[in-house]
Coordinates of C-alpha atoms in Angstrom, one line a residue:
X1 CA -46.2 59.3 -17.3
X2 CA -44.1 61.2 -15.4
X3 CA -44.7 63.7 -12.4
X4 CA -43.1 66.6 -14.6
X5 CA -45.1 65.5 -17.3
X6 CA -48.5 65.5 -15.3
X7 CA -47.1 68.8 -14.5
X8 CA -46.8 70.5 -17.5
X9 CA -50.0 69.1 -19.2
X10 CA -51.9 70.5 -16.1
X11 CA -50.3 74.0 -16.1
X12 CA -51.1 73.9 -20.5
X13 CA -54.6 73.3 -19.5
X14 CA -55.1 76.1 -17.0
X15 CA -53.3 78.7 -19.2
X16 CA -56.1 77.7 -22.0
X17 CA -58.8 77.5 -19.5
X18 CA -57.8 81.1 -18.8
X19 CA -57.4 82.3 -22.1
X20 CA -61.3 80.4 -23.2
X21 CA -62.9 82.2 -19.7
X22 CA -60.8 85.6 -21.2
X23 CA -62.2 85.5 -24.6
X24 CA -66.1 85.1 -22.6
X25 CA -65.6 88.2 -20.6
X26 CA -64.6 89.9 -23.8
X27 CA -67.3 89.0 -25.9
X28 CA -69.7 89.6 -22.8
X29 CA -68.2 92.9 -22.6
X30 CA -68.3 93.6 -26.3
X31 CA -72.1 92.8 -26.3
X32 CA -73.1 95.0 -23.2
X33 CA -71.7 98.1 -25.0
X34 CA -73.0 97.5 -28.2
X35 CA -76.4 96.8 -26.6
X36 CA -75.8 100.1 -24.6
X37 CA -75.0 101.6 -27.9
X38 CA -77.7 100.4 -30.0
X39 CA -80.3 101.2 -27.0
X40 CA -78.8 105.6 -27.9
X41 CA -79.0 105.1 -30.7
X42 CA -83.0 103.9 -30.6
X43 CA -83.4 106.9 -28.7
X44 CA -81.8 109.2 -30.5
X45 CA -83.5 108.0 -34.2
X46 CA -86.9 107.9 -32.0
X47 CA -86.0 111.4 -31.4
X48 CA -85.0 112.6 -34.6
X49 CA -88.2 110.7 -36.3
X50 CA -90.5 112.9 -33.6
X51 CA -88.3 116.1 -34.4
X52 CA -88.7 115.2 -38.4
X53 CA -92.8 115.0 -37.7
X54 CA -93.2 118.0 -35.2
X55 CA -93.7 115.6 -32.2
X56 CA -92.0 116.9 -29.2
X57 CA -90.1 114.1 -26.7
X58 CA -88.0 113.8 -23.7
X59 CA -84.9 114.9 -25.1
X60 CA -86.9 118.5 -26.3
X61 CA -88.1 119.1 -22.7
X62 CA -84.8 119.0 -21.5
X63 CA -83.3 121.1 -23.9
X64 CA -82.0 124.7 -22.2
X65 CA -82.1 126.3 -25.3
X66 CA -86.0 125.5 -26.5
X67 CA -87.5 124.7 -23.0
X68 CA -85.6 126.5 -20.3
X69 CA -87.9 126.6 -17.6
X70 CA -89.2 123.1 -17.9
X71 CA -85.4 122.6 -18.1
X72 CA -85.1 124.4 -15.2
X73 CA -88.0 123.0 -13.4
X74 CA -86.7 118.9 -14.2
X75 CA -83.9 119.4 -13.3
X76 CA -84.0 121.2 -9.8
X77 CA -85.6 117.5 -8.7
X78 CA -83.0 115.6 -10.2
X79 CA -80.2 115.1 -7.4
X80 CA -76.1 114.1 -8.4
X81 CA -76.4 111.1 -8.6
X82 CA -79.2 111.1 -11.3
X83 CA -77.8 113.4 -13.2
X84 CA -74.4 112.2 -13.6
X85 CA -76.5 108.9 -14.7
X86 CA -78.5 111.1 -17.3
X87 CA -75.3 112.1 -19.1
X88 CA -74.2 109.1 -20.0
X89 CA -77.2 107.7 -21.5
X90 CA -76.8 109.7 -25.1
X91 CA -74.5 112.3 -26.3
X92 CA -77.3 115.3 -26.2
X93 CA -76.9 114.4 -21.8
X94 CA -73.3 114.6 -21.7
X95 CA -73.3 117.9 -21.0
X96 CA -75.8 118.4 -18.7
X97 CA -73.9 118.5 -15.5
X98 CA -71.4 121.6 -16.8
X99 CA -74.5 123.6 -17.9
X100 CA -76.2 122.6 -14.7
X101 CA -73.1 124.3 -12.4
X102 CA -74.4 127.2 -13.7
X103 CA -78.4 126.7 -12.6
X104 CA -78.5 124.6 -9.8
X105 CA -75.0 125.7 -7.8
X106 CA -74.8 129.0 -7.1
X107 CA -73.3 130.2 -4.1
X108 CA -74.7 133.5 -3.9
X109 CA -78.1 132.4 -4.1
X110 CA -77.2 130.3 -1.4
X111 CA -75.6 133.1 0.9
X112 CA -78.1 135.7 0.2
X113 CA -80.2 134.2 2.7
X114 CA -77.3 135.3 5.4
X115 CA -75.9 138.4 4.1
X116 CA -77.0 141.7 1.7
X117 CA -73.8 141.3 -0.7
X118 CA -72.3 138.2 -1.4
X119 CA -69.4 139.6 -3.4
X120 CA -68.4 141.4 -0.5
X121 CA -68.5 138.6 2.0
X122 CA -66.5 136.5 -0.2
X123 CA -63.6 139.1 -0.6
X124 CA -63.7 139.2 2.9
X125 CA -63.4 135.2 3.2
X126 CA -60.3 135.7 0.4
X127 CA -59.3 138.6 2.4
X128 CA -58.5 136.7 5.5
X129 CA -58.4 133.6 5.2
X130 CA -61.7 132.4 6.1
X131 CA -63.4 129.1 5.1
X132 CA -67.3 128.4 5.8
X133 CA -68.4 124.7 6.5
X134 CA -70.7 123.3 8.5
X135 CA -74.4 122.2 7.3
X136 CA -74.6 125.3 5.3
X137 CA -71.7 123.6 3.0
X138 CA -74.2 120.4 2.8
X139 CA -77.1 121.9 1.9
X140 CA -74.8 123.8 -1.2
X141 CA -74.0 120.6 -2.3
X142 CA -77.0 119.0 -2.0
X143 CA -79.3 122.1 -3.5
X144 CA -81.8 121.6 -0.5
X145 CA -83.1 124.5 2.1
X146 CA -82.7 123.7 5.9
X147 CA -85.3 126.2 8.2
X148 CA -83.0 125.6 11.5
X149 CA -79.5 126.0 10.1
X150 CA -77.0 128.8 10.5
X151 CA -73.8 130.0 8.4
X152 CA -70.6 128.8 9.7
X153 CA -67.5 130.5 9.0
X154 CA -64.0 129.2 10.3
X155 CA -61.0 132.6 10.5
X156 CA -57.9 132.1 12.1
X157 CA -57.9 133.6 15.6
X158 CA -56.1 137.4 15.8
X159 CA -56.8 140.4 14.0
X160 CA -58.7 138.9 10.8
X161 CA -61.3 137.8 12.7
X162 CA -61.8 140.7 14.9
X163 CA -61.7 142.4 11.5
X164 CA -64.0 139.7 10.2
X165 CA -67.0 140.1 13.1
X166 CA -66.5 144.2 12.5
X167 CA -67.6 143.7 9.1
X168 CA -70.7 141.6 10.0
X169 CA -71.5 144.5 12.3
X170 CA -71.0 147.2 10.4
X171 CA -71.6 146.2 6.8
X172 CA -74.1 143.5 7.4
X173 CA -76.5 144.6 10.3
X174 CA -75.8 141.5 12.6
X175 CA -75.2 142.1 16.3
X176 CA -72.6 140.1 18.6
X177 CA -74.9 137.8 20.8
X178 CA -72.5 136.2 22.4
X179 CA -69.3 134.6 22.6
X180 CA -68.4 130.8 23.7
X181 CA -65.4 129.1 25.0
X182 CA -64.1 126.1 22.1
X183 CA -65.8 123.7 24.1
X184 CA -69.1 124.4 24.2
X185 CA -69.7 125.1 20.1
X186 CA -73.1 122.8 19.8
X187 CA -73.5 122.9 16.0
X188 CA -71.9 120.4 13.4
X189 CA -68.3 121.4 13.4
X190 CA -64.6 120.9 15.5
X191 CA -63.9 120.9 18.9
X192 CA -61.1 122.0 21.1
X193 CA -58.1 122.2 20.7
X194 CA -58.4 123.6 17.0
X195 CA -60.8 126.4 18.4
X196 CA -60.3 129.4 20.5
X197 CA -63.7 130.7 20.4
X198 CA -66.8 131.0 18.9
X199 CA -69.0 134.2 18.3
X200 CA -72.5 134.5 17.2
X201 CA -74.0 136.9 15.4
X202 CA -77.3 137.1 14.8
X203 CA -79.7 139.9 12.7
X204 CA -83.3 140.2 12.0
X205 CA -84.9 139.1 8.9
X206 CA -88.2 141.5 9.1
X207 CA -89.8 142.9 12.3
X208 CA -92.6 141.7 11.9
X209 CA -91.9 138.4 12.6
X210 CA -89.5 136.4 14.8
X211 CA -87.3 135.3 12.0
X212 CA -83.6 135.6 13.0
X213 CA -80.6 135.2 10.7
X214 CA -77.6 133.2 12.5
X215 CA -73.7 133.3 12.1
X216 CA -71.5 131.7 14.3
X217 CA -67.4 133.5 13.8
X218 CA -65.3 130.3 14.6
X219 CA -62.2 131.4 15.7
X220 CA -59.4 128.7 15.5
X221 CA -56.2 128.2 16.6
X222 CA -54.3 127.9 13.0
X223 CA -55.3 127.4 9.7
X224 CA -58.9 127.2 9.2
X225 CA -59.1 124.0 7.1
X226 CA -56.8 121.8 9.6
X227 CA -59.7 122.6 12.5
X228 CA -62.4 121.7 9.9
X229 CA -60.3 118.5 8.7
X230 CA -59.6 117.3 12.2
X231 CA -62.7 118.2 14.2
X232 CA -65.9 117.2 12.3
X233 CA -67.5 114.3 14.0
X234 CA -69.0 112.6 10.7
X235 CA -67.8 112.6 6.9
X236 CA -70.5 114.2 5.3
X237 CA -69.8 117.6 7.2
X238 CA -66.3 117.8 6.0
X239 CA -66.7 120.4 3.1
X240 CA -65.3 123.6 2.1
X241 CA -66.3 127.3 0.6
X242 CA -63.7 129.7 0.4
X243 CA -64.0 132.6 -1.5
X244 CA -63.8 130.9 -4.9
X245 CA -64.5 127.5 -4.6
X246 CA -66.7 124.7 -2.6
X247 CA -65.1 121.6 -1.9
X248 CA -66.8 117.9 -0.9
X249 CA -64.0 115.9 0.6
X250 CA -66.0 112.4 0.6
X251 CA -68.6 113.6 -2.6
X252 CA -69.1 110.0 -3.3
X253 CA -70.5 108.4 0.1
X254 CA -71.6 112.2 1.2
X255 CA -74.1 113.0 -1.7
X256 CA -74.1 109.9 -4.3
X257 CA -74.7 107.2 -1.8
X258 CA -75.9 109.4 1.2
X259 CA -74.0 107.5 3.9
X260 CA -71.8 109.2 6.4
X261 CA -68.7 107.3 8.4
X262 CA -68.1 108.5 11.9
X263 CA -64.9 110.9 12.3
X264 CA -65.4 110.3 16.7
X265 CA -66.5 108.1 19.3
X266 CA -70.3 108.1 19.5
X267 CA -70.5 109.9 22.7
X268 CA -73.7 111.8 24.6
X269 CA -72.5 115.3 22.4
X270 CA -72.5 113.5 18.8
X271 CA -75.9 111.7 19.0
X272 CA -77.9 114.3 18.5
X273 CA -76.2 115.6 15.5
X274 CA -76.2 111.7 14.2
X275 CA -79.8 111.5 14.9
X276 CA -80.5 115.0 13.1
X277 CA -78.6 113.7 10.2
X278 CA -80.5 110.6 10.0
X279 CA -83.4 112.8 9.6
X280 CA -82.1 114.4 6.8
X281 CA -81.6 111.3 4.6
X282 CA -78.3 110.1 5.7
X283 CA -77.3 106.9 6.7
X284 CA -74.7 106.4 10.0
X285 CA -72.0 103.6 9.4
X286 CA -68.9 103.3 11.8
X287 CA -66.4 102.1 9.1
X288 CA -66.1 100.5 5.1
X289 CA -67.2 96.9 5.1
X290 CA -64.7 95.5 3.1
X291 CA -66.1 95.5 -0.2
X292 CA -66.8 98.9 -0.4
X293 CA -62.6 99.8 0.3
X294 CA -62.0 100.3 -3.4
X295 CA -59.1 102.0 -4.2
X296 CA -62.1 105.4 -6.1
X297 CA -63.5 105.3 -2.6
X298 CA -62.4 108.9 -0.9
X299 CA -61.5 107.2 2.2
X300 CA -58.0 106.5 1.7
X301 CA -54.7 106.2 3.5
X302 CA -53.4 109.3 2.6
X303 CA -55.2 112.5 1.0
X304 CA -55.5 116.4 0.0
X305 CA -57.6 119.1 0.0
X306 CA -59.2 119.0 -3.5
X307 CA -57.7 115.6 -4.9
X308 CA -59.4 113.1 -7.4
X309 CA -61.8 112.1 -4.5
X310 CA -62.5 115.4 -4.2
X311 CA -65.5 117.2 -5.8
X312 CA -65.0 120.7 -6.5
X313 CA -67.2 123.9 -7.9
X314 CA -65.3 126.7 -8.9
X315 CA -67.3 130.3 -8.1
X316 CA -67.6 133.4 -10.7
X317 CA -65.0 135.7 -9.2
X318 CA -65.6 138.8 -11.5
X319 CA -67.1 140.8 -8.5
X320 CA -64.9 139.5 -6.1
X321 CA -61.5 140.7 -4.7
X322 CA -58.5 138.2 -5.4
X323 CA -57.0 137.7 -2.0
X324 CA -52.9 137.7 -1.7
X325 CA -52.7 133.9 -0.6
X326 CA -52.7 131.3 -3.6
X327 CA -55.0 128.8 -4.2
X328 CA -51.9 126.4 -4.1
X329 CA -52.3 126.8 -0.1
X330 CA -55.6 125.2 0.5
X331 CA -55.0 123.0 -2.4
X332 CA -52.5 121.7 -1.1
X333 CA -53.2 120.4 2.7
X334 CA -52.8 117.2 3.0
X335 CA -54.4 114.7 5.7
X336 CA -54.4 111.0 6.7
X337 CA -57.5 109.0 7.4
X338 CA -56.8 106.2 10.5
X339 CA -58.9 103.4 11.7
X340 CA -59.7 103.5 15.1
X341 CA -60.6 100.2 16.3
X342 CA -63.2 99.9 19.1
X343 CA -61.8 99.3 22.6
X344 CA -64.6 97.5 24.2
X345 CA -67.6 95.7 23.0
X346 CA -69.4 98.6 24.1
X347 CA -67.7 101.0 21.4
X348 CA -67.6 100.9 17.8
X349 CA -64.7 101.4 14.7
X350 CA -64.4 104.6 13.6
X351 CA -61.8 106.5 11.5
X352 CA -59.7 109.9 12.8
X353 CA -58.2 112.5 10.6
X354 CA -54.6 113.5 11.1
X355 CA -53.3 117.0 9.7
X356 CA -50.6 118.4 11.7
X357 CA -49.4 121.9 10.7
X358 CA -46.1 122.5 8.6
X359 CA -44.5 125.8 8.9
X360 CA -41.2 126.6 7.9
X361 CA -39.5 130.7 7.9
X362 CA -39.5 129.7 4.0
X363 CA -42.8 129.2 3.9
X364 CA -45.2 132.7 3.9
X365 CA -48.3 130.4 4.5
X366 CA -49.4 127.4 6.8
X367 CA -49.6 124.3 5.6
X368 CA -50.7 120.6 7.0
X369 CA -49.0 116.7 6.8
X370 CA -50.4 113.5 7.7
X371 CA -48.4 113.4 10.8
X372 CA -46.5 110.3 10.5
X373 CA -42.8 110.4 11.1
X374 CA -40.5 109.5 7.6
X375 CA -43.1 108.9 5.7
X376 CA -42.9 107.8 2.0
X377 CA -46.7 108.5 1.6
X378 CA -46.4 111.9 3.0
X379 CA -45.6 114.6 0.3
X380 CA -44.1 117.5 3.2
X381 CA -42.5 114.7 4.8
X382 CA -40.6 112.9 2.6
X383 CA -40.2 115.7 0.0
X384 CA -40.7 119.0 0.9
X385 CA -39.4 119.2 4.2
X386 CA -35.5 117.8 2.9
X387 CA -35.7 121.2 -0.2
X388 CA -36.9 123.2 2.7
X389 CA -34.5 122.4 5.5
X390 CA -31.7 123.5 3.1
X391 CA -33.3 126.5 1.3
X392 CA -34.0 127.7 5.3
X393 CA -29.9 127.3 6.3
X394 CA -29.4 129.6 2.8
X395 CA -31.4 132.6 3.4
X396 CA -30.2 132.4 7.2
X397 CA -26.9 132.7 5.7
X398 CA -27.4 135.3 3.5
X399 CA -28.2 137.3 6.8
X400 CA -24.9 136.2 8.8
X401 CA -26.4 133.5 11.0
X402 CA -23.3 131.3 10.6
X403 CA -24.3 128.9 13.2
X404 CA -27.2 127.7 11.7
X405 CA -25.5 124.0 11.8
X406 CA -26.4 123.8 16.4
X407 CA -30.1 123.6 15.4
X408 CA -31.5 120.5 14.1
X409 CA -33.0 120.8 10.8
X410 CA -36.8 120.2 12.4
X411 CA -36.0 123.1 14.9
X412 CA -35.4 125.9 12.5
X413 CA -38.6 126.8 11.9
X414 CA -38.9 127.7 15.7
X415 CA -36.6 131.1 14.7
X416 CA -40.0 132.6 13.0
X417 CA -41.1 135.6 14.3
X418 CA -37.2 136.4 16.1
X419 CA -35.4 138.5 13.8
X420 CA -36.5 140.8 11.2
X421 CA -37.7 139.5 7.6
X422 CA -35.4 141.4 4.6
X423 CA -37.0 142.5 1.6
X424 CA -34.3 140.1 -0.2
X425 CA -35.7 137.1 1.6
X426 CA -37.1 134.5 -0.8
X427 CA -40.5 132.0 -0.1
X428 CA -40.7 129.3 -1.6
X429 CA -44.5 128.6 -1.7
X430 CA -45.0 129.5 -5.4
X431 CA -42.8 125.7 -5.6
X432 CA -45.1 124.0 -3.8
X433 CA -47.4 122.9 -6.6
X434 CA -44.8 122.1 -9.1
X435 CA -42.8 119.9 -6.1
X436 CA -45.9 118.2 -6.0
X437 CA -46.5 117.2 -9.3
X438 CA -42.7 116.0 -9.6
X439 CA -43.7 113.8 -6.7
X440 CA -46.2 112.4 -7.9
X441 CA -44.8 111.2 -11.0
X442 CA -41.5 110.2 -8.9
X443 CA -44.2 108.0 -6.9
X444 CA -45.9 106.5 -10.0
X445 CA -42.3 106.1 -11.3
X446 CA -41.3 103.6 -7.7
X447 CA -44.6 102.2 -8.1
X448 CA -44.0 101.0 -11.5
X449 CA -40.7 99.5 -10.7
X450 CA -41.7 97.7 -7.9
X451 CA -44.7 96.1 -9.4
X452 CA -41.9 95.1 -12.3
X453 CA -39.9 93.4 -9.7
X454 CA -43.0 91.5 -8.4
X455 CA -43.8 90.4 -11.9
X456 CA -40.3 89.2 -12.5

């Protein structure tokens, strides 16, 4: 027989060997669901048999409508992770978790503890741009009560935050206790250079007893969310309220698997906040091990505020003044996650956040990039920034500038703040979510067609 012969009857018998261990996976697969199926559908017959007879089960318990507060009371014990497993066990759970946002997660119960009115404090988050994070954001997420924490609130430094600590003052009772430089803020959020100061506030609960409410006025050096993004020293910190929303930037490892990846160097200043952590139920690991880089882990390459890997809660806003700035803004910030291998056996792996800050005198807001120089992955770099560049030499020449053609196309946005804005000048941030979207499906698009290329 010849060696082309062997050749072909050998390939033949893998393809079939293939297609045999194929047809077992699928009839595998087949039988798991239809054991998962039959399993609902025991329950819910057992159910309706009990119902038909006057029996009460499980499934009546936790129903909100017949048995609200044992509802109520069940489910204040169950935490994310078991819920989310509850509603896909029969169709009567799949809900649970939407009427749940309504119980278990709401904000103002959570921020009555700090302040009289929490409509009012979240206008005045919308109102200048403020974000709160810190454990306060944790403790949202994870429905739980911390004696020893304080409220956190991150405002751009300037005149919205001395407008911010006025209203603490004045509408909320608290007094200014003091004010820190950047590098000597010892709770769980950013560090210098992203900060400029931090103020804290504090206000008496009752005078009979020594229980003191705590707010700590972070005042940063540009957008709130890049100091937050960039400064944290451990993944399960990194979350978001703003006046209409809370957002987990690693939900799954944060509050499903309660493990936390470190964002710094372990140094003297980050143990103790590691250590209090641990206490709390969270486990410290430098980096992934391998198997757990999957491509629905949130720690990816490339990222954005409130993204698949995201977990957000949207906030009733009927008492609450809409701000001017879009949600597009914080929607759209965009970071990069990095590796950072250790440098001595001493020292351990641990990842860093990039989010450097876009600006452009077509752009009325601040925005952040990954930071990495022509960039496909980067959606300001490699998409925005080209639209902008040109819409930015237009309006300058609607006003005369006819030399706009000596500065380089990254150096125009350093003319902000030197002449006088028009009333017919045009911004261009109402784009920013549709270029995004075209992006994306321009991305999917290469993806596709390289992948075709491999396969041919």
């Amino acid at each position: 027989m010849s060696e082309r012969s062997r050749s072909t009857m050998l390939d033949t018998a893998s393809e079939e060997e293939l297609l045999i261990l194929q047809d077992r996976c699928d009839a595998q697969l087949k039988t798991l669901q239809l054991e998962r199926l039959q399993i609902a559908q025991s329950l819910q017959c057992q159910h309706d048999r009990k119902q038909a007879s006057g029996d009460k089960t499980v499934l009546d318990f936790l129903s909100p409508r017949t048995h609200y507060p044992v509802f109520r009371r069940l489910c204040s014990y169950l935490d994310i992770a078991e819920i989310i497993a509850l509603t896909r066990t029969c169709k009567k759970f799949s809900g649970l978790y939407q009427q749940l946002l309504k119980t278990q997660w709401k904000v103002d119960r959570s921020l009555l503890r700090f302040v009289n009115s929490p409509a009012k404090f979240r206008s005045q988050l919308g109102q200048h741009g403020a974000l709160v994070s810190g454990s306060f954001v944790v403790q949202f997420f994870e429905r739980v009560y911390w004696e020893d924490s304080d409220l956190d609130i991150f405002v751009k430094g300037g005149a919205g935050a001395e407008a911010f600590g006025k209203y603490l003052i004045e509408t909320e009772d608290y007094e200014l206790h003091a004010g820190k430089e950047q590098d000597e803020y010892d709770d769980d959020g950013p560090t210098a250079p992203d900060l400029l100061k931090v103020e804290t506030y504090l206000r008496s609960n009752n005078p009979l007893n020594s229980n003191v409410n705590k707010i700590q006025l972070i005042h940063t050096t540009n957008t709130p969310a890049q100091a937050i993004l960039r400064g944290f020293y451990t993944t399960a910190v990194v979350n978001i309220i703003s006046w209409n929303k809370a957002i987990s930037i690693f939900p799954l490892p944060s509050f499903i698997h309660h493990k936390t990846y470190l964002l710094k160097a372990i140094n003297d200043r980050f143990t103790g906040q590691l250590t209090k952590y641990s206490n709390r139920g969270w486990r410290t690991q430098p980096v992934l091990w391998p198997e757990e880089a999957t491509s629905s882990h949130p720690i990816q390459a490339t990222r954005r505020v409130g993204d698949k890997f995201s977990w957000t809660i949207t906030f009733n806003t009927s008492d609450v003044q809409k701000p001017d700035v879009p949600d597009t803004v914080l929607d759209h910030l965009c970071f990069s996650i990095n590796q950072q291998r250790p440098q001595s056996y001493k020292e351990v792996a641990y990842y860093s956040i990039r989010a450097s800050l876009f600006i452009s005198i077509v752009l009325k807001y601040e925005y952040t990039y990954i930071a990495e120089v022509d960039s496909p992955f980067d959606f300001f770099v490699s998409f925005v920034a080209p639209r902008i560049q040109v819409l930015s030499r237009v309006e300058l020449l609607k006003l005369g500038f006819e030399d706009t053609g000596q500065h380089h196309d990254e150096q125009l946005w350093m003319l902000q703040g030197k002449f006088v804005i028009p009333p017919s000048w045009t911004f261009y941030d109402d784009q920013i979510a549709t270029w995004y979207r075209t992006w994306q499906q321009q991305s999917r698009a290469s993806d596709l067609e390289e992948l075709s290329w491999k396969i041919k």
